[in-house]
mmCIF file of the C-alpha atoms, coordinates in Angstrom:
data_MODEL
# 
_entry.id   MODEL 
# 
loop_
_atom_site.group_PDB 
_atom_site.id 
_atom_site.type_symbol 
_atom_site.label_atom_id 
_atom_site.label_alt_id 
_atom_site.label_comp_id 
_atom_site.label_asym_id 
_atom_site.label_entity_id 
_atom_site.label_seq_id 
_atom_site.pdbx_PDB_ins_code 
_atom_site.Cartn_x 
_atom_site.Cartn_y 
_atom_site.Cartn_z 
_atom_site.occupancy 
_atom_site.B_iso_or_equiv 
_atom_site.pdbx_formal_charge 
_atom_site.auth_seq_id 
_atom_site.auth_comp_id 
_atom_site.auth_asym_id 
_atom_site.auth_atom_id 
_atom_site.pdbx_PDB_model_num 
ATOM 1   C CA . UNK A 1 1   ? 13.488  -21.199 39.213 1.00 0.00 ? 1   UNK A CA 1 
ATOM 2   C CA . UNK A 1 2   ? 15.262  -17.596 39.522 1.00 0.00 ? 2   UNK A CA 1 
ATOM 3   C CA . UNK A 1 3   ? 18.898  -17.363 39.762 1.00 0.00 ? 3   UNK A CA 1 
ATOM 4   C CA . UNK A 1 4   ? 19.368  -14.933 41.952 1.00 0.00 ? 4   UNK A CA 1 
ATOM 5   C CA . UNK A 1 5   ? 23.161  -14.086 40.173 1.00 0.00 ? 5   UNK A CA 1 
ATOM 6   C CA . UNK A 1 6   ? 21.615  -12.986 36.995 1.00 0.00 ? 6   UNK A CA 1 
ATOM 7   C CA . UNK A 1 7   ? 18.991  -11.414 37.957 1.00 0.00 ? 7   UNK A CA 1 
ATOM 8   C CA . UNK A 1 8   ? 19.238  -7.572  36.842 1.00 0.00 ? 8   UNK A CA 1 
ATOM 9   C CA . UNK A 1 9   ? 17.691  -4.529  36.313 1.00 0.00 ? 9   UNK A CA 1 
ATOM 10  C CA . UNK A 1 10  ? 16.349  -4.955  33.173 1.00 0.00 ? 10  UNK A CA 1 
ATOM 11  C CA . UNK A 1 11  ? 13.042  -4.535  30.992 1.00 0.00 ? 11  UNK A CA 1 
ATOM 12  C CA . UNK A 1 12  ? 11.246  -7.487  29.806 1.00 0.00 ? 12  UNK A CA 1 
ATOM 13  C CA . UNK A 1 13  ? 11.644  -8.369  26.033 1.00 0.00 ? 13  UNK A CA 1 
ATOM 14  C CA . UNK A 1 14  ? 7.935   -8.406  26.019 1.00 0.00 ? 14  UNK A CA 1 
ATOM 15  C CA . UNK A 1 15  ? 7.585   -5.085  26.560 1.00 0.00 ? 15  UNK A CA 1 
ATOM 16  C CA . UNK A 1 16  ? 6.679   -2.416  23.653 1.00 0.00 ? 16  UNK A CA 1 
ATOM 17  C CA . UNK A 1 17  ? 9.022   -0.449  23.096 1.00 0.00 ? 17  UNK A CA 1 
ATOM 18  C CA . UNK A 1 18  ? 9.206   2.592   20.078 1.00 0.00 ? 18  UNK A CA 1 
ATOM 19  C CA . UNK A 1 19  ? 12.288  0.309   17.860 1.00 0.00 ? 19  UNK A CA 1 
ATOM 20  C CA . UNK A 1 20  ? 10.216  -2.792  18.307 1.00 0.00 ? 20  UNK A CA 1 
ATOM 21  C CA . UNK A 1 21  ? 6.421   -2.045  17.316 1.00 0.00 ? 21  UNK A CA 1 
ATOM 22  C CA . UNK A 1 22  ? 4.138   -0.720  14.677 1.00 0.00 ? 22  UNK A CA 1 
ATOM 23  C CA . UNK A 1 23  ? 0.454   0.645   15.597 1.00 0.00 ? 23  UNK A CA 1 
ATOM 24  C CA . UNK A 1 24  ? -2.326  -0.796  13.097 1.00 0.00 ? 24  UNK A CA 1 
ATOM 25  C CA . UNK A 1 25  ? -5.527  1.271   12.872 1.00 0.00 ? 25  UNK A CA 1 
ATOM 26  C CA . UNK A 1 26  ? -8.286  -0.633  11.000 1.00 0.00 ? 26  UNK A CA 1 
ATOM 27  C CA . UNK A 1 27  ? -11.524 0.873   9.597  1.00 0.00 ? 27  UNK A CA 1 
ATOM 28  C CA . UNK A 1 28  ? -12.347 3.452   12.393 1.00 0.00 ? 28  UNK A CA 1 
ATOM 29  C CA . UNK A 1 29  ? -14.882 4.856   10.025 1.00 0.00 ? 29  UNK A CA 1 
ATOM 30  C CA . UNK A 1 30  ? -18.460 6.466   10.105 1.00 0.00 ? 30  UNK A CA 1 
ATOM 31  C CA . UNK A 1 31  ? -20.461 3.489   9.072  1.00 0.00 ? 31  UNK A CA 1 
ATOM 32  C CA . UNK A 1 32  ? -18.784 1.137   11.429 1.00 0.00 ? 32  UNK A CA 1 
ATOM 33  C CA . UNK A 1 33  ? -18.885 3.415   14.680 1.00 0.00 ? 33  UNK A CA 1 
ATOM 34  C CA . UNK A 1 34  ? -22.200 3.859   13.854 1.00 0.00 ? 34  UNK A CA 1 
ATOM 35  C CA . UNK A 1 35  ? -23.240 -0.557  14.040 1.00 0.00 ? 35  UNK A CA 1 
ATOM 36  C CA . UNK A 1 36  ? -20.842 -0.115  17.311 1.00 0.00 ? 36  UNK A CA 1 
ATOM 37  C CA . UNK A 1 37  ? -22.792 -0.662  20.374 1.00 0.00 ? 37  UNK A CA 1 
ATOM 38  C CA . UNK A 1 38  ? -19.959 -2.609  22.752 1.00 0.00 ? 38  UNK A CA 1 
ATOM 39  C CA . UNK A 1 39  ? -19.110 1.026   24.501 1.00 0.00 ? 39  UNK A CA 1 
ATOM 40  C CA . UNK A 1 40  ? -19.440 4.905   24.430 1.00 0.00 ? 40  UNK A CA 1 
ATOM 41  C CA . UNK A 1 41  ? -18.424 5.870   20.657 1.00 0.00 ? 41  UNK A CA 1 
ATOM 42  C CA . UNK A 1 42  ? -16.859 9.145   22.156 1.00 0.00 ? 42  UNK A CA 1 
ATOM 43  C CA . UNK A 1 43  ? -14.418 7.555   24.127 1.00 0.00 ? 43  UNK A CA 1 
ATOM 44  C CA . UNK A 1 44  ? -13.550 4.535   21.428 1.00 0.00 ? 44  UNK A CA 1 
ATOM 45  C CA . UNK A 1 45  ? -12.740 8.034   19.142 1.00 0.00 ? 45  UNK A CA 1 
ATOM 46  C CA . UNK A 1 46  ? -10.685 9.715   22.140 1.00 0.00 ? 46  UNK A CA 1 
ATOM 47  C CA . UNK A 1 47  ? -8.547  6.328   22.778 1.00 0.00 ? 47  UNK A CA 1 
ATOM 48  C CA . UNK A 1 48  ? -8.371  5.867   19.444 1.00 0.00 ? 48  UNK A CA 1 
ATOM 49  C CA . UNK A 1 49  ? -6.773  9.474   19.180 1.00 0.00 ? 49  UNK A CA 1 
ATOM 50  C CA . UNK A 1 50  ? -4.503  8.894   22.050 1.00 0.00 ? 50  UNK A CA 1 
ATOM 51  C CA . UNK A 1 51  ? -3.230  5.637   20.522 1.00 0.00 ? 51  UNK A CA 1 
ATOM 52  C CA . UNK A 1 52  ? -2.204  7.649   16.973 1.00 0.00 ? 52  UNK A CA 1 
ATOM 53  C CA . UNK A 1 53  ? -0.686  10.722  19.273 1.00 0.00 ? 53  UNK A CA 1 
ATOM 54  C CA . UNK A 1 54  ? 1.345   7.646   21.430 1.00 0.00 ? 54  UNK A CA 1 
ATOM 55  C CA . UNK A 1 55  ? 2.504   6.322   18.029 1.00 0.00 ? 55  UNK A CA 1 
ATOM 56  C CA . UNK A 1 56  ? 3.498   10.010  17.063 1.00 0.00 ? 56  UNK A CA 1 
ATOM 57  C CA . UNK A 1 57  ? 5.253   10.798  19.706 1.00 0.00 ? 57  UNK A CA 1 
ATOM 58  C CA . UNK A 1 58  ? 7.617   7.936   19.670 1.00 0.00 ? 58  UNK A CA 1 
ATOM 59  C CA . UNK A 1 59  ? 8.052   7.929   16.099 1.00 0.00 ? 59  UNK A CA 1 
ATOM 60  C CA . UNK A 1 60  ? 6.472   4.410   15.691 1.00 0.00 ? 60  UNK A CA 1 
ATOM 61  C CA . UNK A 1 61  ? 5.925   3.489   12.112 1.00 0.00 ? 61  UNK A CA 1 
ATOM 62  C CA . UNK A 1 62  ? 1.787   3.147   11.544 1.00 0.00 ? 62  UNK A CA 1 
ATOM 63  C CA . UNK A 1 63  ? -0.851  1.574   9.029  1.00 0.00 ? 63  UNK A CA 1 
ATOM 64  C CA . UNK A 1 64  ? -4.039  3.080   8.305  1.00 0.00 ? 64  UNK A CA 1 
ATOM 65  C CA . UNK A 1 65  ? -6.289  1.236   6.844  1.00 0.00 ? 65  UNK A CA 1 
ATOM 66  C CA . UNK A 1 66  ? -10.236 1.252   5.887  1.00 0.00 ? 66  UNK A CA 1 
ATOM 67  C CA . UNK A 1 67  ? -12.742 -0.939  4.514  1.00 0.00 ? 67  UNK A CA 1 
ATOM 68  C CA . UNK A 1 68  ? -14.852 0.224   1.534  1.00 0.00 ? 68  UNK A CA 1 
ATOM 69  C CA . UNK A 1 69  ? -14.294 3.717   1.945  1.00 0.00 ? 69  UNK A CA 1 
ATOM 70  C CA . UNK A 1 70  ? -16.219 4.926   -1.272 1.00 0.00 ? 70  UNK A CA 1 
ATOM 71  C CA . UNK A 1 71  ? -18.889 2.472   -1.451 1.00 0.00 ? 71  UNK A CA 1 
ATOM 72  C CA . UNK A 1 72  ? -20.397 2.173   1.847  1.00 0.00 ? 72  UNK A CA 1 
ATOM 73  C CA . UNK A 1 73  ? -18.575 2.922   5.204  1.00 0.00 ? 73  UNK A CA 1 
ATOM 74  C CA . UNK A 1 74  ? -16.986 6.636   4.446  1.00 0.00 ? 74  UNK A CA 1 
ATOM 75  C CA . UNK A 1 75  ? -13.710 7.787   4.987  1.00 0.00 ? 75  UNK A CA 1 
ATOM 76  C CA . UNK A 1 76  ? -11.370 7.414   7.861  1.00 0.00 ? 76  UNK A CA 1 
ATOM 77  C CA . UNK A 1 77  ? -12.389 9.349   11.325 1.00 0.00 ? 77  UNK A CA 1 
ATOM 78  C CA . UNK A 1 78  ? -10.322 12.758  10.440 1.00 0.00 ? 78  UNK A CA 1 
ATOM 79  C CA . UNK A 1 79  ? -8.307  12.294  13.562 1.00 0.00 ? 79  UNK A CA 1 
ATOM 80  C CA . UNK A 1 80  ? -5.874  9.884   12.199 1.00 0.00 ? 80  UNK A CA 1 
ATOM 81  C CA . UNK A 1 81  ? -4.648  11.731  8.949  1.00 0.00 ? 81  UNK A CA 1 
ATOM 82  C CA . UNK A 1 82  ? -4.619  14.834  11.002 1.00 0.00 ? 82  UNK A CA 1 
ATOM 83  C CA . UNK A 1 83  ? -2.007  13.276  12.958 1.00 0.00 ? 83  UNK A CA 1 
ATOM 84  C CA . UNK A 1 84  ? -0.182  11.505  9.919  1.00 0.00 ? 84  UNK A CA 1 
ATOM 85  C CA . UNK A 1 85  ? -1.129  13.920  7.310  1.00 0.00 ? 85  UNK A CA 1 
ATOM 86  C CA . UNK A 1 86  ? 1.190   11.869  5.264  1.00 0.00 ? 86  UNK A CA 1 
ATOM 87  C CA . UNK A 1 87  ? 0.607   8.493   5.332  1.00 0.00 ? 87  UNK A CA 1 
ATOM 88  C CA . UNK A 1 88  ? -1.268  6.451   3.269  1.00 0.00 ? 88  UNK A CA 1 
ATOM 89  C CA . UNK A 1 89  ? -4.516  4.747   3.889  1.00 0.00 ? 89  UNK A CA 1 
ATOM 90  C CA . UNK A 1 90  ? -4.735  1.901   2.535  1.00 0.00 ? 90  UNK A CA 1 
ATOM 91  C CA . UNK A 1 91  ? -8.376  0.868   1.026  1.00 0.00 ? 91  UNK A CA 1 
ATOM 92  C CA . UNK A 1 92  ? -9.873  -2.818  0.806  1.00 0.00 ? 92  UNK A CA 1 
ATOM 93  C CA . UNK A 1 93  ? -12.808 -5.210  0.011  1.00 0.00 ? 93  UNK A CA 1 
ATOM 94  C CA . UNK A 1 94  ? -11.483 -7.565  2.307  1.00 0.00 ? 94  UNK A CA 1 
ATOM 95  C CA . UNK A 1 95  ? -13.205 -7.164  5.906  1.00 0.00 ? 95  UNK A CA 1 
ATOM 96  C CA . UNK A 1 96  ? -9.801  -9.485  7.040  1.00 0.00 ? 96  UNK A CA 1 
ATOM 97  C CA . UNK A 1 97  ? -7.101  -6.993  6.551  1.00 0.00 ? 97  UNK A CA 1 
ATOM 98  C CA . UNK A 1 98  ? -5.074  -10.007 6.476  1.00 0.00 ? 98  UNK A CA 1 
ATOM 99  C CA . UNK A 1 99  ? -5.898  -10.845 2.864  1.00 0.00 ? 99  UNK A CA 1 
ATOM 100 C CA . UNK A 1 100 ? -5.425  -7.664  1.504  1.00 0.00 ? 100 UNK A CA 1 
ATOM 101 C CA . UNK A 1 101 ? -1.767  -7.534  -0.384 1.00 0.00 ? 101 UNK A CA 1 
ATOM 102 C CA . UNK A 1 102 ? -1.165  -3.864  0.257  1.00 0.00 ? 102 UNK A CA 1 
ATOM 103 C CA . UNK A 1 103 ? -2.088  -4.019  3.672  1.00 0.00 ? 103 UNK A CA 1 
ATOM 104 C CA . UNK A 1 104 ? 0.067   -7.048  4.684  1.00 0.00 ? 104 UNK A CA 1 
ATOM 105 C CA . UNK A 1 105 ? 3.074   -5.217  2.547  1.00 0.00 ? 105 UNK A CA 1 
ATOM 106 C CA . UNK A 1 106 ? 2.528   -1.646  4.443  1.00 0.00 ? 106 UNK A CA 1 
ATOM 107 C CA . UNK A 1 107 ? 3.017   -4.266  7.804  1.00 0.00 ? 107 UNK A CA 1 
ATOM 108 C CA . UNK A 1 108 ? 5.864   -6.102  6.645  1.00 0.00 ? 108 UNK A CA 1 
ATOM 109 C CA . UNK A 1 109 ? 7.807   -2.757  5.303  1.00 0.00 ? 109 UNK A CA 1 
ATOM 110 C CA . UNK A 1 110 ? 7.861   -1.234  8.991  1.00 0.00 ? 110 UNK A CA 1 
ATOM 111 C CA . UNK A 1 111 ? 10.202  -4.584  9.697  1.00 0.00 ? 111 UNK A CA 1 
ATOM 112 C CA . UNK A 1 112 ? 8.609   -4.925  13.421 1.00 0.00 ? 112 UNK A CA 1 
ATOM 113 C CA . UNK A 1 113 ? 7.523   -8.069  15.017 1.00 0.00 ? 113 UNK A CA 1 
ATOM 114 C CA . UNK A 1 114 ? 5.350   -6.807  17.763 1.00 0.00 ? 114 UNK A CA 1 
ATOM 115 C CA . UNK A 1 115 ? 1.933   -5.150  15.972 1.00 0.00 ? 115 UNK A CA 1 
ATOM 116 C CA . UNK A 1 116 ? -0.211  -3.198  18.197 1.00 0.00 ? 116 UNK A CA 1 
ATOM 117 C CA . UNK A 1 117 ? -4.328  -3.388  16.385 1.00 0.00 ? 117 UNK A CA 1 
ATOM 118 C CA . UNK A 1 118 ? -7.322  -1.307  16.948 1.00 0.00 ? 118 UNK A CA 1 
ATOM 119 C CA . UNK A 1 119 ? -9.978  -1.232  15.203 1.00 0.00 ? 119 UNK A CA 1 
ATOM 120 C CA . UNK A 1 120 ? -13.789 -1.826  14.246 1.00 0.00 ? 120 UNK A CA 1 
ATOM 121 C CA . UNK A 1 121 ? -15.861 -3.917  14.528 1.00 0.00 ? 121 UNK A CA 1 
ATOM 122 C CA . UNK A 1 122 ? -13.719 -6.112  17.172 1.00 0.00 ? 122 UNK A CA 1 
ATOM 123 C CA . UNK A 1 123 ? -15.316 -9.350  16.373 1.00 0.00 ? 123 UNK A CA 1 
ATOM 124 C CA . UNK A 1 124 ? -14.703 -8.755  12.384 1.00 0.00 ? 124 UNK A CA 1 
ATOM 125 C CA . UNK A 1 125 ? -12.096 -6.268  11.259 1.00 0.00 ? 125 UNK A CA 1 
ATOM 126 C CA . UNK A 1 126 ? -9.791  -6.367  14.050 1.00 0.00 ? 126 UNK A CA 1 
ATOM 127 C CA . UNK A 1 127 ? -10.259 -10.423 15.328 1.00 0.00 ? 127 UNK A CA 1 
ATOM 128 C CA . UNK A 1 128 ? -9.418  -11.634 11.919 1.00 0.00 ? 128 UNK A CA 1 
ATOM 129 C CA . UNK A 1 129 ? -6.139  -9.681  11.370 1.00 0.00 ? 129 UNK A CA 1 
ATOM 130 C CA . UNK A 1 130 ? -4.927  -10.623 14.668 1.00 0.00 ? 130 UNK A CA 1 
ATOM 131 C CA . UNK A 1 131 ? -5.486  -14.333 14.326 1.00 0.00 ? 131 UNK A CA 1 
ATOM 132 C CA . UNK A 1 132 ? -4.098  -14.491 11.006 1.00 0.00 ? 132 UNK A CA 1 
ATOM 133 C CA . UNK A 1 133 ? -0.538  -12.280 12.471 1.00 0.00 ? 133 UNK A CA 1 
ATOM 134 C CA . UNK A 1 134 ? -0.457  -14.536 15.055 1.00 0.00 ? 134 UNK A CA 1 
ATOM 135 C CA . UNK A 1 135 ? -0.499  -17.435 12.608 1.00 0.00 ? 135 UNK A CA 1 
ATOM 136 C CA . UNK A 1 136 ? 2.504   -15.926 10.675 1.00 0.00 ? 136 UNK A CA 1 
ATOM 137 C CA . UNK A 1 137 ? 4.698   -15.937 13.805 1.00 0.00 ? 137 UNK A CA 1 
ATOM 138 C CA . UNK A 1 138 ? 4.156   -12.270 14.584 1.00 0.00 ? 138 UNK A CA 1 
ATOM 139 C CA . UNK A 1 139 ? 3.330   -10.919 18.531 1.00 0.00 ? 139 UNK A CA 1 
ATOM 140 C CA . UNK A 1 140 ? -0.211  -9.064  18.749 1.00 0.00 ? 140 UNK A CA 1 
ATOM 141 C CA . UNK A 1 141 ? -1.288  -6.550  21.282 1.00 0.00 ? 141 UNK A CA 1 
ATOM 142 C CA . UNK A 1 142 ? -4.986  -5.496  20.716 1.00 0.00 ? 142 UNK A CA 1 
ATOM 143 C CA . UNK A 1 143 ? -6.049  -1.940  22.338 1.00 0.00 ? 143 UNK A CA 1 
ATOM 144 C CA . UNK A 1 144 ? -9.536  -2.683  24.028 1.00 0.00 ? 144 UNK A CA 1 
ATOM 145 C CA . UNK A 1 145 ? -10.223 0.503   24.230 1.00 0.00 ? 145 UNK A CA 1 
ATOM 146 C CA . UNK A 1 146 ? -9.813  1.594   20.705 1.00 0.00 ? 146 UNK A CA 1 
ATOM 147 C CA . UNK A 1 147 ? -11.946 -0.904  18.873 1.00 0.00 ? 147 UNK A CA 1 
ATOM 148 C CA . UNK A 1 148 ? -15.930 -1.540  19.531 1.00 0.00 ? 148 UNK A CA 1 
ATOM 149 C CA . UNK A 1 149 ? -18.006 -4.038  18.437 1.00 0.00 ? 149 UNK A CA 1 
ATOM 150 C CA . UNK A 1 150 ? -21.555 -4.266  17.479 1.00 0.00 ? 150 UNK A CA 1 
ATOM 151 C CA . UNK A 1 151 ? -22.485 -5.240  20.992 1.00 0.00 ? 151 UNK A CA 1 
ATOM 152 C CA . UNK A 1 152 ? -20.865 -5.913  24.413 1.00 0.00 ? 152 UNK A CA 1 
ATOM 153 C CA . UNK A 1 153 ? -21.159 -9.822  23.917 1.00 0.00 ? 153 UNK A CA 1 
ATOM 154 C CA . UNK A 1 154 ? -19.463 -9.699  20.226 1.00 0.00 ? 154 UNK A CA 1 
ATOM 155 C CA . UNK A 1 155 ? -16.466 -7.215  21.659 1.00 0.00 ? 155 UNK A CA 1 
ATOM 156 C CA . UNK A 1 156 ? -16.091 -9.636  24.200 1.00 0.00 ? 156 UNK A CA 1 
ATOM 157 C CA . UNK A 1 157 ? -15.720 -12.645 22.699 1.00 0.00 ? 157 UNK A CA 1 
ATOM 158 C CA . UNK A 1 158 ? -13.976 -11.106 20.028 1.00 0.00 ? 158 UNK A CA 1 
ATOM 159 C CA . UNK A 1 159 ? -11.089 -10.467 22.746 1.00 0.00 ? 159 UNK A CA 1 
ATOM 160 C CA . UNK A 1 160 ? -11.168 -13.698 24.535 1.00 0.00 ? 160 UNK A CA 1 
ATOM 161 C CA . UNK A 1 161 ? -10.827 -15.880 21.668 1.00 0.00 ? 161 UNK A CA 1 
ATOM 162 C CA . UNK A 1 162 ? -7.873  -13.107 20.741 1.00 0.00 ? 162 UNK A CA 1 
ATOM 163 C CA . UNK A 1 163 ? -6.348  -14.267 23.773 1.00 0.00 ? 163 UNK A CA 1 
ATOM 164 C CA . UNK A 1 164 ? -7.090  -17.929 22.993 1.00 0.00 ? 164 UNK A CA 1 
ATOM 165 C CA . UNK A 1 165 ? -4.596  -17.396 20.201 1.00 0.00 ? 165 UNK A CA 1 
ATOM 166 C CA . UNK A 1 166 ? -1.985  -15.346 21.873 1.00 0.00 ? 166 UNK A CA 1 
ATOM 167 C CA . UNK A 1 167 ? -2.797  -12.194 21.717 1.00 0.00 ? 167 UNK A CA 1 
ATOM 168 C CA . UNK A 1 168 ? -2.280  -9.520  24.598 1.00 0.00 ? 168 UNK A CA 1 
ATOM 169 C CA . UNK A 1 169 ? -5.554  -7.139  25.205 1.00 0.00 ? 169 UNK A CA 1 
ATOM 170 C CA . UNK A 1 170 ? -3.779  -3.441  26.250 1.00 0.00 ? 170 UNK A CA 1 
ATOM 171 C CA . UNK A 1 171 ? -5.157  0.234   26.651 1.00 0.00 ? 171 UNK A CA 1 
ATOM 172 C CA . UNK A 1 172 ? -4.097  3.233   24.762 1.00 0.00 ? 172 UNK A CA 1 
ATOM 173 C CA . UNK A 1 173 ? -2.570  4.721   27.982 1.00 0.00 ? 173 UNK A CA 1 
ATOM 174 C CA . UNK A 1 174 ? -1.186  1.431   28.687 1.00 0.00 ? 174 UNK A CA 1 
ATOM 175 C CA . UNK A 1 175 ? 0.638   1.822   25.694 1.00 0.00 ? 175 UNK A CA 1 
ATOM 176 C CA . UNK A 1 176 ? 1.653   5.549   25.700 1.00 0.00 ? 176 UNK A CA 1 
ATOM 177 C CA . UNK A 1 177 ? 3.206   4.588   29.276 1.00 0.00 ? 177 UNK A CA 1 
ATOM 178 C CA . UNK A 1 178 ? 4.765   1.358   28.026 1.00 0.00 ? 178 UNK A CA 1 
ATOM 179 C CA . UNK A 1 179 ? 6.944   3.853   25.431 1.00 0.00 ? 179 UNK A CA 1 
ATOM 180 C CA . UNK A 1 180 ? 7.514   5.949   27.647 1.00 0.00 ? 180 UNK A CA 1 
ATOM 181 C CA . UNK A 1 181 ? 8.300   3.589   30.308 1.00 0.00 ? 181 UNK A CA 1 
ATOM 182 C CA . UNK A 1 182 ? 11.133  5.626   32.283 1.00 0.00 ? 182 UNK A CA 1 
ATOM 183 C CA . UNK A 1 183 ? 10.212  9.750   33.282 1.00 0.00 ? 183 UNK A CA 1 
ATOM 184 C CA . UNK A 1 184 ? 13.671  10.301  32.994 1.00 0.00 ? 184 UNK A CA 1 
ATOM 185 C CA . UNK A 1 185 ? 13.027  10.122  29.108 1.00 0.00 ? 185 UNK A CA 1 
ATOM 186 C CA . UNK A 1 186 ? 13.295  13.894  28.622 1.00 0.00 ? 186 UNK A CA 1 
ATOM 187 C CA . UNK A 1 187 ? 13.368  13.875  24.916 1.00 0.00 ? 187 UNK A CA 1 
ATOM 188 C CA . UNK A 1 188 ? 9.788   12.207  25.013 1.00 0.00 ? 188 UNK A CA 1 
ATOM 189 C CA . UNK A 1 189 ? 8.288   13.671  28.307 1.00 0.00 ? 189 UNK A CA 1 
ATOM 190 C CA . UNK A 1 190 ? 6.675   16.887  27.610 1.00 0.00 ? 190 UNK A CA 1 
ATOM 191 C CA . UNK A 1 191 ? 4.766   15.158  24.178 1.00 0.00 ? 191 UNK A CA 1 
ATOM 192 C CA . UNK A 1 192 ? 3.875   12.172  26.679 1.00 0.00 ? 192 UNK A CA 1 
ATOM 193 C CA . UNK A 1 193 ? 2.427   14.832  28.842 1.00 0.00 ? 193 UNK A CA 1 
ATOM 194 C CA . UNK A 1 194 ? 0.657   17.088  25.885 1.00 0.00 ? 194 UNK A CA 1 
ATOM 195 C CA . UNK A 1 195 ? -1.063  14.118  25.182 1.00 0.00 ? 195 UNK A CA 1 
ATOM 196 C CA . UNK A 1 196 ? -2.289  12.616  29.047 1.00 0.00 ? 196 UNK A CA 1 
ATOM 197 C CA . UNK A 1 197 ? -3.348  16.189  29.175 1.00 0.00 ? 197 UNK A CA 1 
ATOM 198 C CA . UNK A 1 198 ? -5.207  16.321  26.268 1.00 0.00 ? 198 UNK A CA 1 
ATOM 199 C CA . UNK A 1 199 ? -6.976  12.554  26.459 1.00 0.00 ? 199 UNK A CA 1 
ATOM 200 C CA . UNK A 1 200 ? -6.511  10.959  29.181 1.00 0.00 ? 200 UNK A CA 1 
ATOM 201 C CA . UNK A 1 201 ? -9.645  12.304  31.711 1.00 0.00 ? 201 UNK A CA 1 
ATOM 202 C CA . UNK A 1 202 ? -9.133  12.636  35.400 1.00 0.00 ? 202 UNK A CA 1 
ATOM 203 C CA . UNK A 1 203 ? -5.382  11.343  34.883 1.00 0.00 ? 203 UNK A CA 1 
ATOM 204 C CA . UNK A 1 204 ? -5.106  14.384  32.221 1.00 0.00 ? 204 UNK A CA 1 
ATOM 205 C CA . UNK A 1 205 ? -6.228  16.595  35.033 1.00 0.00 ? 205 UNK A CA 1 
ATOM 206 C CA . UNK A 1 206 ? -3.949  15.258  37.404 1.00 0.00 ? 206 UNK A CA 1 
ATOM 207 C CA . UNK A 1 207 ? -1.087  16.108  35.371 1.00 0.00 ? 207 UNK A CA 1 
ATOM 208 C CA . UNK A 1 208 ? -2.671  19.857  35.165 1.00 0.00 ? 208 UNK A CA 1 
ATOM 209 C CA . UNK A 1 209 ? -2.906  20.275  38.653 1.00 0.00 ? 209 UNK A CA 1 
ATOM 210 C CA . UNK A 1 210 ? 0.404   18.787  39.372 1.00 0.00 ? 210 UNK A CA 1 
ATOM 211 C CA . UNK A 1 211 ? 2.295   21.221  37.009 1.00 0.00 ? 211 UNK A CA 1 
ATOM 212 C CA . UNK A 1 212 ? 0.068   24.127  38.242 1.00 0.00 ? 212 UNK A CA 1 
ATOM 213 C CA . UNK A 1 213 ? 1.409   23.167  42.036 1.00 0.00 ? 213 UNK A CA 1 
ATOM 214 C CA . UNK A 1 214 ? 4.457   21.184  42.001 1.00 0.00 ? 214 UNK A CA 1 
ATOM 215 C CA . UNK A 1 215 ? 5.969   22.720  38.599 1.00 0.00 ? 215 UNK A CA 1 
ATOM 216 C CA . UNK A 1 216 ? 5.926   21.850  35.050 1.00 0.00 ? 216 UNK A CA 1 
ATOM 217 C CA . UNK A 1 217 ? 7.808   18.907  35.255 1.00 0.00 ? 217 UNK A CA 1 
ATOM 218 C CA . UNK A 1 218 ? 5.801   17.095  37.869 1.00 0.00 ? 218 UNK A CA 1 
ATOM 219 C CA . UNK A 1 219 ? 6.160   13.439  37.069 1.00 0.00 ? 219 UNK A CA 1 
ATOM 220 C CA . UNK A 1 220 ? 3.192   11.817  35.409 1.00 0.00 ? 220 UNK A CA 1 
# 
C-alpha cells in the first residue's frame, strides 16, 4: 500500500548510480567474438565501447579481465585499455571469473555492491560470474548488449536463467542515462553527450542535430 505522506521525490535505491557501482568487462577478446554468433559483432564492440566511456565518464571504478590471453583467445579488444590505459587486466584459466582470486579481489577492492557485467560468451564467461555474485549477496546488472553468445538460443538462455537468479538484463545507454539520470548534471553533461554522439546511432544523431538547431546544450 502507498502512503501517500511519505511519498517524495526521490530516486529508487535500485538505481545505478556512479558511488554505488563498478562495471566488469569479461574476455571481450578476438577468439571469443569470433565463436559469437547471438548478434552483429560490430555493434557488441560499439556497446561494449559505450559501456567503458559511461564508466569513464562517471569515474566508476572498473575490472578488466580476459581468459587465456597468451595461449589461445588474444588480447583484450584495444578499446578498453585505450580508455583505461591504466588499469590492469587481469588474466585467468578459469572460464568462471568467479574462481579466479585476483579477479574476485580487483571486485571486492572497488567496495561496491551493485556490479554491472558484460562480457563473452554470455552463456559461459559472463552467466557464471553473475550467478556466483549473486550467490555472495551482491546485486547484478548484465548489459545485453555488450556480451554475445555463440548463438541466439545460448545468449538467450544465458539471460533468462540470469534473471532466474536475480539478475537485472540493462543496455549500455540504459546505463550511461541511469548515471546521468538528471540533465541538470552539468559537471557530467557534455562527456554524456561526447559519448551518445559518438555511439549511440540515430540517438547520437539526434543529439547532433539538436545542438546544430536548438544550441549546444540541447537536452539529450
Amino acid at each position: 500500500m502507498v502512503n501517500i505522506s511519505e511519498v517524495t521525490a526521490a530516486p529508487s535505491p535500485d538505481l545505478l548510480t556512479p558511488d554505488n557501482c563498478a562495471v566488469l568487462f569479461i574476455d571481450h577478446q578476438p577468439q571469443m567474438f569470433f565463436g559469437t554468433g547471438s548478434g552483429d559483432r560490430t555493434a557488441i564492440i560499439n556497446s561494449t565501447a559505450g559501456l567503458a566511456k559511461a564508466a569513464k565518464a562517471f569515474d566508476v571504478p572498473v575490472v578488466l579481465s580476459t581468459v587465456a590471453a597468451e595461449s589461445f583467445s588474444g588480447p583484450i579488444m584495444p578499446q578498453l585499455p585505450e580508455v583505461f590505459p591504466d588499469q590492469k587486466i587481469i588474466d585467468r584459466t578459469t572460464m568462471n571469473a568467479w574462481e579466479d582470486s585476483a579477479f574476485v579481489e580487483a571486485v571486492k577492492a572497488t567496495g561496491r555492491k551493485k556490479l554491472v557485467l558484460a562480457g563473452l560468451w554470455t552463456e559461459v564467461c559472463v552467466v557464471l560470474p553473475a550467478l556466483s555474485a549473486l550467490a555472495q549477496g551482491y546485486e547484478v546488472y548484465v548489459v545485453t548488449d555488450a556480451s554475445g553468445g555463440v548463438s541466439p538460443q545460448a545468449h538467450e538462455h544465458a539471460i533468462q536463467r540470469m534473471i532466474q537468479g536475480g539478475a537485472v538484463p540493462v543496455t549500455w545507454v540504459q546505463v550511461l542515462l541511469e548515471l546521468q539520470r538528471d540533465w541538470a548534471r552539468s559537471e557530467t553533461y557534455m562527456s554524456v553527450m561526447d559519448v551518445v554522439k559518438e555511439h549511440a546511432g540515430a540517438y547520437g544523431l539526434g543529439v547532433v542535430y539538436a545542438q546544430a538547431v536548438i544550441g549546444a546544450h540541447a537536452a539529450g
